[in-house]
């Protein structure tokens, strides 16, 4: 179920049973797997890939540009994969600042509230 006060770009790919709460924004070229719940006020930026049965809590920002002084406007190639089991409220997961510097969160991870996960991160399996 997708709440009517949610914006989903026409080029985003969501599985049929994804639930998206109000006021969330999902940009183009995003993939979200089946059974995933996206809380309210979540922003998922271009290029994010979110796996099955994930829970992304309110206020999270996924795949935004990195908070890295080396970032020079590269495309979103730096975020290869994000598979989150559970993220806390207001979590930030940034993409990598260079194409070879990826950010990857594996399965069965719990990311606590207000945690910033910057570029070049590998977490989980």
Coordinates of C-alpha atoms in Angstrom, one line a residue, residues 3 11 13 25-26 32 40 43-45 59 62 66 69 75-76 78-81 92-93 96 103 106:
X3 CA -0.1 6.4 0.8
X11 CA 11.2 5.4 -13.0
X13 CA 10.8 0.1 -9.3
X25 CA 9.9 10.7 -1.5
X26 CA 11.4 8.0 -3.7
X32 CA 12.8 -1.7 -3.5
X40 CA 6.9 8.5 6.8
X43 CA 13.8 10.2 1.3
X44 CA 15.4 7.6 -1.0
X45 CA 17.7 9.1 -3.6
X59 CA 13.1 10.4 8.6
X62 CA 19.2 6.9 1.8
X66 CA 28.3 12.0 0.6
X69 CA 35.2 16.8 0.9
X75 CA 27.2 10.1 -10.6
X76 CA 25.4 7.8 -8.2
X78 CA 29.2 5.0 -5.7
X79 CA 26.1 3.3 -4.1
X80 CA 26.2 -0.3 -5.4
X81 CA 23.8 -1.9 -3.0
X92 CA 21.5 8.8 7.0
X93 CA 23.2 6.4 4.5
X96 CA 30.3 6.6 -2.1
X103 CA 28.5 2.0 0.4
X106 CA 24.2 -6.2 4.2

